Tab-separated table of C-alpha atoms in Angstrom:
chain	number	residue	atom	x	y	z
A	14	LEU	CA	-1.350	17.713	-0.847
A	15	ASN	CA	-4.172	17.498	-3.317
A	16	HIS	CA	-7.132	16.120	-1.056
A	17	ARG	CA	-8.671	14.133	-4.058
A	18	ALA	CA	-5.372	12.422	-4.722
A	19	LEU	CA	-4.680	11.745	-0.976
A	20	SER	CA	-8.126	10.268	-0.793
A	21	THR	CA	-7.982	8.092	-3.882
A	22	ALA	CA	-4.503	6.717	-2.645
A	23	SER	CA	-5.759	5.952	0.785
A	24	ASN	CA	-8.873	4.061	-0.529
A	25	THR	CA	-6.513	2.115	-2.888
A	26	LEU	CA	-4.053	1.265	-0.161
A	27	GLY	CA	-7.048	0.303	2.200
A	28	ARG	CA	-8.555	-1.995	-0.444
A	29	ARG	CA	-5.141	-3.624	-1.103
A	30	ALA	CA	-4.725	-3.930	2.755
A	31	LEU	CA	-8.193	-5.491	3.129
A	32	SER	CA	-8.012	-7.658	0.030
A	33	THR	CA	-4.812	-9.272	0.996
A	34	ALA	CA	-5.042	-9.752	4.857
A	35	SER	CA	-2.214	-12.167	4.887
A	36	LYS	CA	0.048	-9.845	3.003
A	37	PRO	CA	1.809	-7.093	4.921
A	38	VAL	CA	1.409	-3.509	3.940
A	39	LYS	CA	4.572	-1.362	3.625
A	40	VAL	CA	4.341	2.396	3.600
A	41	ALA	CA	7.319	4.654	2.850
A	42	VAL	CA	7.089	8.396	4.034
A	43	LEU	CA	9.873	10.455	2.119
A	44	GLY	CA	10.283	13.617	4.239
A	45	ALA	CA	9.155	11.942	7.601
A	46	SER	CA	11.583	14.175	9.748
A	47	GLY	CA	9.216	17.560	8.656
A	48	GLY	CA	6.311	19.029	10.306
A	49	ILE	CA	4.159	17.265	7.677
A	50	GLY	CA	6.134	14.015	7.381
A	51	GLN	CA	6.002	13.276	11.228
A	52	PRO	CA	2.261	13.224	11.843
A	53	LEU	CA	2.001	11.332	8.575
A	54	ALA	CA	4.179	8.908	9.547
A	55	LEU	CA	2.404	8.521	13.126
A	56	LEU	CA	-1.002	8.295	11.429
A	57	CYS	CA	0.422	5.399	9.376
A	58	LYS	CA	1.981	3.708	12.310
A	59	LEU	CA	-1.629	4.053	13.956
A	60	SER	CA	-3.730	2.543	11.117
A	61	GLU	CA	-4.509	-1.154	11.675
A	62	HIS	CA	-4.245	-1.599	7.817
A	63	ILE	CA	-0.293	-0.787	7.704
A	64	SER	CA	2.090	-3.261	8.956
A	65	GLU	CA	5.385	-1.439	8.302
A	66	VAL	CA	6.262	2.402	8.082
A	67	ALA	CA	9.527	3.185	6.551
A	68	CYS	CA	10.660	6.783	7.235
A	69	TYR	CA	13.173	8.638	5.177
A	70	ASP	CA	14.593	11.900	5.222
A	71	VAL	CA	17.974	13.657	5.108
A	72	VAL	CA	18.359	14.351	8.828
A	73	GLY	CA	16.802	13.326	12.092
A	74	THR	CA	15.007	10.229	11.012
A	75	PRO	CA	16.276	7.466	13.087
A	76	GLY	CA	15.134	9.718	16.174
A	77	VAL	CA	11.561	10.225	14.574
A	78	ALA	CA	11.292	6.436	14.167
A	79	ALA	CA	12.492	5.840	17.608
A	80	ASP	CA	10.002	8.288	18.889
A	81	LEU	CA	6.988	6.876	16.820
A	82	SER	CA	8.081	3.208	17.567
A	83	HIS	CA	6.684	3.646	21.269
A	84	CYS	CA	2.892	3.818	19.986
A	85	PRO	CA	1.670	0.464	21.076
A	86	THR	CA	0.897	-0.783	17.502
A	87	LYS	CA	1.649	-3.850	15.454
A	88	ALA	CA	3.237	-1.883	12.559
A	89	LYS	CA	6.910	-2.176	12.516
A	90	LEU	CA	8.556	1.233	12.204
A	91	THR	CA	12.015	1.937	10.637
A	92	GLY	CA	13.925	5.152	10.324
A	93	TYR	CA	16.542	5.689	7.264
A	94	LEU	CA	18.966	8.568	6.161
A	95	PRO	CA	20.919	8.880	3.092
A	96	SER	CA	24.229	7.712	4.448
A	97	ALA	CA	25.029	5.309	7.298
A	98	GLY	CA	22.904	5.571	10.492
A	99	THR	CA	19.477	3.933	10.845
A	100	TRP	CA	17.125	3.002	13.829
A	101	PRO	CA	16.818	-0.003	14.749
A	102	PRO	CA	20.499	-0.492	13.705
A	103	SER	CA	20.842	-2.425	10.405
A	104	GLY	CA	23.359	-2.765	7.481
A	105	ASN	CA	20.831	-1.987	5.088
A	106	THR	CA	20.471	1.911	4.916
A	107	GLY	CA	19.099	4.738	2.664
A	108	LEU	CA	16.229	5.608	0.492
A	109	GLU	CA	16.747	2.179	-1.460
A	110	ALA	CA	15.792	0.240	1.774
A	111	ALA	CA	13.178	2.671	2.384
A	112	LEU	CA	11.435	2.050	-0.632
A	113	THR	CA	12.089	-1.826	-1.057
A	114	GLY	CA	8.944	-3.838	-1.007
A	115	ALA	CA	6.744	-0.568	-0.382
A	116	ASP	CA	3.118	-0.751	-1.548
A	117	GLY	CA	2.629	3.106	-0.939
A	118	VAL	CA	4.981	6.121	-0.843
A	119	VAL	CA	3.964	9.325	0.616
A	120	ILE	CA	6.154	12.316	-0.434
A	121	PRO	CA	5.558	15.417	2.122
A	122	ALA	CA	9.321	16.277	1.494
A	123	GLY	CA	10.436	19.736	0.663
A	124	VAL	CA	11.773	22.917	2.085
A	125	PRO	CA	9.924	25.834	3.765
A	126	ARG	CA	9.654	29.000	1.941
A	127	LYS	CA	12.392	31.351	3.193
A	128	PRO	CA	12.742	35.247	3.366
A	129	GLY	CA	13.157	36.558	0.090
A	130	MET	CA	11.924	33.389	-1.952
A	131	THR	CA	9.009	33.691	-4.210
A	132	ARG	CA	6.437	31.111	-4.416
A	133	ASP	CA	7.732	30.284	-7.972
A	134	ASP	CA	11.247	29.608	-6.431
A	135	LEU	CA	9.564	27.595	-3.653
A	136	PHE	CA	7.606	25.626	-6.158
A	137	ASN	CA	10.667	24.883	-8.514
A	138	THR	CA	12.752	23.661	-5.445
A	139	ASN	CA	10.252	21.470	-4.045
A	140	ALA	CA	9.156	20.036	-7.912
A	141	SER	CA	12.901	19.033	-8.302
A	142	ILE	CA	12.765	17.189	-4.797
A	143	VAL	CA	9.741	15.271	-5.928
A	144	ALA	CA	11.097	14.853	-9.481
A	145	MET	CA	14.194	13.003	-8.002
A	146	PHE	CA	12.080	10.713	-5.865
A	147	GLY	CA	9.606	10.001	-8.818
A	148	ALA	CA	12.462	9.020	-10.813
A	149	ILE	CA	13.964	6.685	-8.135
A	150	ILE	CA	10.471	5.165	-7.503
A	151	ALA	CA	10.169	4.397	-11.097
A	152	ALA	CA	13.397	2.826	-11.201
A	153	PRO	CA	13.363	-1.029	-11.375
A	154	LEU	CA	14.517	-0.953	-7.636
A	155	ALA	CA	11.002	-0.070	-6.556
A	156	THR	CA	8.046	-2.629	-6.661
A	157	PRO	CA	4.793	-0.933	-8.204
A	158	ALA	CA	3.325	1.304	-5.551
A	159	THR	CA	0.627	3.775	-4.890
A	160	VAL	CA	2.312	7.416	-4.585
A	161	VAL	CA	0.871	10.344	-2.860
A	162	GLU	CA	2.855	13.563	-3.580
């Protein structure tokens, strides 16, 4: 994560949250089951400026959402998978549900470096993941949002 980009996005979301006190602020964390995504989702849940945290990942997200939901804050927390299976149970699943209505999107998604993998290989793999998310976020389904990669 670029510190300057994260700081700028955080300030933008904070201003949006403070300037529209009556409007709930939703943040989507894409890659929420990983070693970076889980603490980021927790920090979002603990923020008094965020009213909803939508967690999305390819595995384990409903469990992460269930665990983080025990934090005693007002923020609603949901977990989505690419296929059926959400927490709490609902008929609306997947990436589209996580992004719908999001005011901010944080993308800590990616794969860790594996043995024999060069830094270029790792960059190309993770860049393709972020590019895929970027294309979906830019699609008409999502509302204008602040994106932090």
